[in-house]
């Protein structure tokens, strides 16, 4: 069952120009975390920003009872979050949402992350690795500096292939080009992806073409984060008559159910 | 010390909202608490003054396309578009759940025509577990070309009257603040037979995405809620309290017990929290316990000492 | 790079607000900039689009007893009560100072009766240095028992018409947002002969001091301004822009150039900043330079590309 | 001429349970400071709190170009201010208002401060001392802990007499009792006072009875701080027909002009 807690910040590091890693202790929450779920965090204690902000579970240490978030500073809330210091508390709710559906047995898995979209894939990789899966990760970013999850993914034991637009590391160009050039679909059982929608749209096509099971993690503006406000609505397919709620029915969906923006 | 603790046990904060009996005066506002289920992990929903469920219509509604919400300074805009599963589904699925959990339920209903309001009220009648009906009259009246019911005193009068004729439950219209003269609307409600008033619904607002140069919400306009609107809500309740004798459920921007006290003091008999719940799902509980603490510290024996206190000379 | 700098020199952000010529679209709102003097140490007041001076009445007024102001969530309430030295003192003392300093001045006038408005306009007529008249119609009309001019279309029509008859200056009524139908009020202004519209004045609100259990402001009610009201201001301007062809001076909660852009995009020809100035006396200047920078970066050659942009499908 | 600046914080210390001393570098502002004037400071960079907060000039180091404030945490703004760290900037306007009228020649001066009302009297003492005045200070507080200006006032060279309600230092009881018991009016040329109004009301009576020149510093809620918004109005005497503006016409007024709340 999700909960609400004051998480004790035990580390908070700037990992590049605009990205931070925040680790806090919240045993009840950590215990429940599934890959792909998110934490609803209140940046600052005042009314501004007013609402909580959803951030994916980047990593979990169940022994320590800690959860780690990876976030990029894009606006008011994330900027304010940067000022939290270790030994201070963050107000967190979670874990929320429907996470990734894990394979029943060890499989050959591909993870495709774009930018900060790598966040949910790291804890996913950790759990899959523990299940004995064989994991390849593609991570596309602007530049070498944004490949912030590299160390974690290497330690977890994944095969990691970066793609950077400026060519400062790995493949020079889009991660989707790398996908199409490098990955042999026959050697894959399943794909998980999170990142910009046009990127995920290419992954969806790839999965469909080769009939590979795949899941995506989506984003919408959120207020409650628990399915009560109906704010984070999305039509999975253009012709659907009903809206799903990304916070509750997602954020993870089967890629076949979703029409992605290109 | 001992004495104080004894007093605390004796403070009674149950209240009566025009026939709706509440164990405590702090309710969850419509549309912000779903049908109760979503917040079960965080709070004992049976202890909430009343859960006012999501606005429910005759037929199911899909609601508006996204984006439906956007944050603003100390507030948020929403244009959910009354997404809901319809009154049948409410009565068959959600109400039994709430009843089993001993939740005090106020049904919030909305229609496109007076007949629809009346029909929904009629369907609710006889179903155990509904303590009262809140009329959301901020929806556009399709027969009158989209003009909101809640902005025309005559329509307000008629809607309230039509619903009262179909139900034995207490009826509480929820007033829209987007009017020139809120007292006039309150009077029309009273004339129509309302048992209580709910004030206020959201202020109509909008936001622009300067990157796309388009209105941010797909629906263009949305309802502004949260602390930003508190001064307007307090003012309107203050005005209505002086002129109309109905009990008032007050809300709009309440995020702590001090806000709640302001609403009681301008004349609210009970209060509702909406947007504040998104930030703190335990807000209803927290306000109740802080309110009790405040009353104890200040030797306030009953809520009635606070209700309308700001009107004393 | 060089090219961009050249463009920047060529961007012309002067604008015309129904005959009021502004070097740039960013004005200081009435009541928040005194008569200009107070902010002289902080900003070159001649460079402000226009300084809209403190609301001025026929006779001097002492204003309301304190407390007159209180902060609220992302906003503030004020109940100054139109303290001002009267129109004579304005014309004899303040206007010459502003004229000497080459300030574009819009006079903001207020009266208890239509005759008072007309009389003030007549007194201003012929005095060099006034670029236009803003009509504060949010004051209670004493003849009509205190009902605000700005909430009744007929009264709005009459005030505007009466003032237009007495002046050759552009006349711009400042609309109150405390109405059911802002478009109706805008249409009445247009019918009365208004040259432009100023939107919006403050929302009526209040706050309670929970310690004394009394309204915080001595006047009980006050006008809510600041970021809290921005969504309401944007919505009203959006509605009016679609229906009425008059240029709009838009404001309400602007504290940075992004806010200013939102107002332009919903349809404001120029913008006014009020409460924001208390926080940053250089706000007018800052918005102008950020606006120029934005236009340059986004290849916007003229303000007209932005005005009303949010209405394009 | 007053100005607006980003002041570089060079020290920020908690001096007791709820009081802080904040020193920032802002040479143009420091240069202009007169005793009794105030600084209009923006706590935090966001809209909350929205408005600036007026704080008296507690001390000035013109050589260093610094201004020191002494503040008590009472609400949102002052609480937020506590989180500013050294090397960060505070957004300050000032100096604002009409300060104390200084004597034309060396005089025998009494300063009476109540609580945090001691703030403006410290810089005043410094300037008076430089002019060769003979200064006695009475400071009334709850307890010894609140006698935060003692060190500064001793260094400046004043005769300092505390009064504490709990008797933990100096006279036990109200500072006004100390005033009436201890101070010989004949040995005084002038009084300056700042503190709770009932306290200042006793000082006013004392000054009137013995015909001593005296000034008080008043408080009102402020928005603009410069006389533009007309928010900080006050009737000096009940029967006045006009309101003064505390920010511009004050905060310092001749004690004879003012009717104080008892
Ligand atoms: C399920 C979920 C998981 C997420 N996980 C992460 C994560 O692990 N790391 C991370 O850096 N970000 C993540 N995000 C995005 C993150 O929530 C937003 O970047 C954050 O809320 C922005 O807040 P802000 O106050 O800084 O920005 P704001 O000032 O609110 O807005 C700045 C810009 O960010 C965009 N934005 C703001 N809120 C959202 C939102 N809820 N959804 C989409 N875009 C938004 C807007 O387009 C806006 O232009 C996730 C979002 C969702 C829905
Ligand atoms: C000219 C002047 C000089 C001052 N000098 C000092 C000083 O040197 N040190 C110091 O600690 N304080 C000083 N004050 C008082 C200080 O301005 C307030 O304590 C501060 O603004 C409170 O802000 P806040 O956000 O913490 O409190 P808020 O959350 O705004 O309010 C908390 C409580 O403080 C009181 N309060 C808030 N603002 C004011 C105000 N402007 N005037 C009076 N009471 C207020 C209210 O009664 C309220 O209950 C001075 C005030 C003035 C007008
Ligand atoms: C997301 C959202 C959905 C809402 N849905 C409804 C609704 O269905 N019916 C209704 O009467 N009010 C609805 N409201 C209004 C709230 O019940 C409440 O009156 C308003 O938000 C002001 O209170 P607050 O500031 O505490 O949120 C909704 C508000 C929000 C924020
Ligand atoms: C302290 C204060 C005094 C004001 N006085 C006047 C006035 O005299 N005449 C007037 O038309 N508007 C007056 N206004 C309203 C402002 O001009 C402006 O319309 C309003 O504050 C909304 O803009 P803002 O949010 O940028 O402040 C006043 C506002 C404030 C805050
Ligand atoms: S954020 Fe409230 S329903 Fe998803
Ligand atoms: S605070 Fe604005 S006039 Fe004094």
JSON list of C-alpha atoms and ligand atoms in Angstrom, two decimals, chain C residues 28-32 52-56 68-69 76-80 82-83 108-110 134-138 174 198-203 223-230 251-255 272-278, chain D residues 223 228-231, ligand 4:
[
{"chain": "C", "resi": 28, "resn": "UNK", "atom": "CA", "xyz": [2.38, 51.39, -14.31]},
{"chain": "C", "resi": 29, "resn": "UNK", "atom": "CA", "xyz": [-1.08, 50.65, -12.91]},
{"chain": "C", "resi": 30, "resn": "UNK", "atom": "CA", "xyz": [-3.14, 53.21, -11.07]},
{"chain": "C", "resi": 31, "resn": "UNK", "atom": "CA", "xyz": [-2.69, 53.37, -7.32]},
{"chain": "C", "resi": 32, "resn": "UNK", "atom": "CA", "xyz": [0.55, 51.47, -7.34]},
{"chain": "C", "resi": 52, "resn": "UNK", "atom": "CA", "xyz": [-1.43, 55.79, -14.74]},
{"chain": "C", "resi": 53, "resn": "UNK", "atom": "CA", "xyz": [-1.67, 58.01, -11.73]},
{"chain": "C", "resi": 54, "resn": "UNK", "atom": "CA", "xyz": [-3.48, 57.33, -8.47]},
{"chain": "C", "resi": 55, "resn": "UNK", "atom": "CA", "xyz": [-7.27, 57.43, -8.73]},
{"chain": "C", "resi": 56, "resn": "UNK", "atom": "CA", "xyz": [-8.28, 61.06, -8.40]},
{"chain": "C", "resi": 68, "resn": "UNK", "atom": "CA", "xyz": [-5.56, 49.02, 4.62]},
{"chain": "C", "resi": 69, "resn": "UNK", "atom": "CA", "xyz": [-3.51, 46.16, 3.22]},
{"chain": "C", "resi": 76, "resn": "UNK", "atom": "CA", "xyz": [-2.66, 41.20, -1.55]},
{"chain": "C", "resi": 77, "resn": "UNK", "atom": "CA", "xyz": [-5.85, 42.91, -0.49]},
{"chain": "C", "resi": 78, "resn": "UNK", "atom": "CA", "xyz": [-6.05, 46.68, -0.44]},
{"chain": "C", "resi": 79, "resn": "UNK", "atom": "CA", "xyz": [-8.69, 49.02, 0.84]},
{"chain": "C", "resi": 80, "resn": "UNK", "atom": "CA", "xyz": [-7.02, 52.37, 0.41]},
{"chain": "C", "resi": 82, "resn": "UNK", "atom": "CA", "xyz": [-9.20, 56.31, -2.82]},
{"chain": "C", "resi": 83, "resn": "UNK", "atom": "CA", "xyz": [-7.10, 58.56, -0.63]},
{"chain": "C", "resi": 108, "resn": "UNK", "atom": "CA", "xyz": [-7.32, 57.73, -13.43]},
{"chain": "C", "resi": 109, "resn": "UNK", "atom": "CA", "xyz": [-10.52, 59.36, -12.25]},
{"chain": "C", "resi": 110, "resn": "UNK", "atom": "CA", "xyz": [-13.29, 58.30, -9.92]},
{"chain": "C", "resi": 134, "resn": "UNK", "atom": "CA", "xyz": [-8.83, 55.90, -17.33]},
{"chain": "C", "resi": 135, "resn": "UNK", "atom": "CA", "xyz": [-12.22, 55.68, -15.66]},
{"chain": "C", "resi": 136, "resn": "UNK", "atom": "CA", "xyz": [-12.19, 53.82, -12.40]},
{"chain": "C", "resi": 137, "resn": "UNK", "atom": "CA", "xyz": [-15.75, 52.55, -12.38]},
{"chain": "C", "resi": 138, "resn": "UNK", "atom": "CA", "xyz": [-15.29, 50.19, -9.46]},
{"chain": "C", "resi": 174, "resn": "UNK", "atom": "CA", "xyz": [-11.34, 50.18, -16.24]},
{"chain": "C", "resi": 198, "resn": "UNK", "atom": "CA", "xyz": [-8.55, 48.66, -19.16]},
{"chain": "C", "resi": 199, "resn": "UNK", "atom": "CA", "xyz": [-8.88, 45.17, -17.64]},
{"chain": "C", "resi": 200, "resn": "UNK", "atom": "CA", "xyz": [-8.97, 44.18, -14.90]},
{"chain": "C", "resi": 201, "resn": "UNK", "atom": "CA", "xyz": [-9.39, 45.97, -11.65]},
{"chain": "C", "resi": 202, "resn": "UNK", "atom": "CA", "xyz": [-9.15, 44.01, -8.41]},
{"chain": "C", "resi": 203, "resn": "UNK", "atom": "CA", "xyz": [-11.38, 41.12, -7.35]},
{"chain": "C", "resi": 223, "resn": "UNK", "atom": "CA", "xyz": [-9.40, 44.49, -3.68]},
{"chain": "C", "resi": 224, "resn": "UNK", "atom": "CA", "xyz": [-7.38, 41.40, -4.48]},
{"chain": "C", "resi": 225, "resn": "UNK", "atom": "CA", "xyz": [-4.41, 41.96, -6.79]},
{"chain": "C", "resi": 226, "resn": "UNK", "atom": "CA", "xyz": [-1.22, 40.13, -7.68]},
{"chain": "C", "resi": 227, "resn": "UNK", "atom": "CA", "xyz": [-0.39, 36.79, -9.35]},
{"chain": "C", "resi": 228, "resn": "UNK", "atom": "CA", "xyz": [-3.38, 35.09, -7.70]},
{"chain": "C", "resi": 229, "resn": "UNK", "atom": "CA", "xyz": [-5.78, 36.90, -10.05]},
{"chain": "C", "resi": 230, "resn": "UNK", "atom": "CA", "xyz": [-3.86, 36.43, -13.30]},
{"chain": "C", "resi": 251, "resn": "UNK", "atom": "CA", "xyz": [-3.18, 43.62, -16.32]},
{"chain": "C", "resi": 252, "resn": "UNK", "atom": "CA", "xyz": [-3.71, 41.71, -13.12]},
{"chain": "C", "resi": 253, "resn": "UNK", "atom": "CA", "xyz": [-0.89, 39.78, -11.52]},
{"chain": "C", "resi": 254, "resn": "UNK", "atom": "CA", "xyz": [1.88, 40.49, -14.01]},
{"chain": "C", "resi": 255, "resn": "UNK", "atom": "CA", "xyz": [5.27, 40.03, -12.33]},
{"chain": "C", "resi": 272, "resn": "UNK", "atom": "CA", "xyz": [-0.11, 47.31, -16.85]},
{"chain": "C", "resi": 273, "resn": "UNK", "atom": "CA", "xyz": [1.80, 46.23, -13.78]},
{"chain": "C", "resi": 274, "resn": "UNK", "atom": "CA", "xyz": [0.69, 47.11, -10.28]},
{"chain": "C", "resi": 275, "resn": "UNK", "atom": "CA", "xyz": [1.44, 44.93, -7.30]},
{"chain": "C", "resi": 276, "resn": "UNK", "atom": "CA", "xyz": [4.54, 43.65, -9.09]},
{"chain": "C", "resi": 277, "resn": "UNK", "atom": "CA", "xyz": [6.06, 47.11, -8.80]},
{"chain": "C", "resi": 278, "resn": "UNK", "atom": "CA", "xyz": [6.00, 46.94, -5.00]},
{"chain": "D", "resi": 223, "resn": "UNK", "atom": "CA", "xyz": [3.51, 47.09, 0.54]},
{"chain": "D", "resi": 228, "resn": "UNK", "atom": "CA", "xyz": [3.27, 55.08, -3.50]},
{"chain": "D", "resi": 229, "resn": "UNK", "atom": "CA", "xyz": [0.58, 52.62, -2.40]},
{"chain": "D", "resi": 230, "resn": "UNK", "atom": "CA", "xyz": [-0.81, 54.51, 0.60]},
{"chain": "D", "resi": 231, "resn": "UNK", "atom": "CA", "xyz": [-1.08, 51.19, 2.40]},
{"chain": "E", "resi": 4, "resn": "LIG", "atom": "C1", "xyz": [-2.58, 49.51, -3.31]},
{"chain": "E", "resi": 4, "resn": "LIG", "atom": "C2", "xyz": [-3.40, 49.57, -4.57]},
{"chain": "E", "resi": 4, "resn": "LIG", "atom": "C3", "xyz": [-4.09, 50.73, -4.91]},
{"chain": "E", "resi": 4, "resn": "LIG", "atom": "C4", "xyz": [-4.86, 50.80, -6.07]},
{"chain": "E", "resi": 4, "resn": "LIG", "atom": "N1", "xyz": [-5.51, 51.96, -6.39]},
{"chain": "E", "resi": 4, "resn": "LIG", "atom": "C5", "xyz": [-6.21, 52.03, -7.56]},
{"chain": "E", "resi": 4, "resn": "LIG", "atom": "C6", "xyz": [-6.85, 53.24, -7.95]},
{"chain": "E", "resi": 4, "resn": "LIG", "atom": "O1", "xyz": [-6.76, 54.26, -7.28]},
{"chain": "E", "resi": 4, "resn": "LIG", "atom": "N2", "xyz": [-7.56, 53.26, -9.12]},
{"chain": "E", "resi": 4, "resn": "LIG", "atom": "C7", "xyz": [-7.66, 52.14, -9.91]},
{"chain": "E", "resi": 4, "resn": "LIG", "atom": "O2", "xyz": [-8.31, 52.19, -10.94]},
{"chain": "E", "resi": 4, "resn": "LIG", "atom": "N3", "xyz": [-7.05, 50.99, -9.58]},
{"chain": "E", "resi": 4, "resn": "LIG", "atom": "C8", "xyz": [-6.33, 50.91, -8.41]},
{"chain": "E", "resi": 4, "resn": "LIG", "atom": "N4", "xyz": [-5.70, 49.73, -8.09]},
{"chain": "E", "resi": 4, "resn": "LIG", "atom": "C9", "xyz": [-5.79, 48.57, -8.98]},
{"chain": "E", "resi": 4, "resn": "LIG", "atom": "C10", "xyz": [-4.54, 48.46, -9.85]},
{"chain": "E", "resi": 4, "resn": "LIG", "atom": "O3", "xyz": [-4.41, 49.55, -10.68]},
{"chain": "E", "resi": 4, "resn": "LIG", "atom": "C11", "xyz": [-4.60, 47.17, -10.70]},
{"chain": "E", "resi": 4, "resn": "LIG", "atom": "O4", "xyz": [-5.69, 47.26, -11.58]},
{"chain": "E", "resi": 4, "resn": "LIG", "atom": "C12", "xyz": [-4.77, 45.92, -9.86]},
{"chain": "E", "resi": 4, "resn": "LIG", "atom": "O5", "xyz": [-3.95, 46.00, -8.72]},
{"chain": "E", "resi": 4, "resn": "LIG", "atom": "C13", "xyz": [-4.45, 44.63, -10.63]},
{"chain": "E", "resi": 4, "resn": "LIG", "atom": "O6", "xyz": [-3.15, 44.61, -11.13]},
{"chain": "E", "resi": 4, "resn": "LIG", "atom": "P1", "xyz": [-1.89, 43.97, -10.36]},
{"chain": "E", "resi": 4, "resn": "LIG", "atom": "O7", "xyz": [-2.26, 42.59, -10.01]},
{"chain": "E", "resi": 4, "resn": "LIG", "atom": "O8", "xyz": [-0.76, 44.09, -11.32]},
{"chain": "E", "resi": 4, "resn": "LIG", "atom": "O9", "xyz": [-1.68, 44.81, -9.13]},
{"chain": "E", "resi": 4, "resn": "LIG", "atom": "C14", "xyz": [-4.93, 49.66, -6.92]},
{"chain": "E", "resi": 4, "resn": "LIG", "atom": "C15", "xyz": [-4.23, 48.51, -6.58]},
{"chain": "E", "resi": 4, "resn": "LIG", "atom": "C16", "xyz": [-3.46, 48.45, -5.43]},
{"chain": "E", "resi": 4, "resn": "LIG", "atom": "C17", "xyz": [-2.74, 47.18, -5.11]}
]
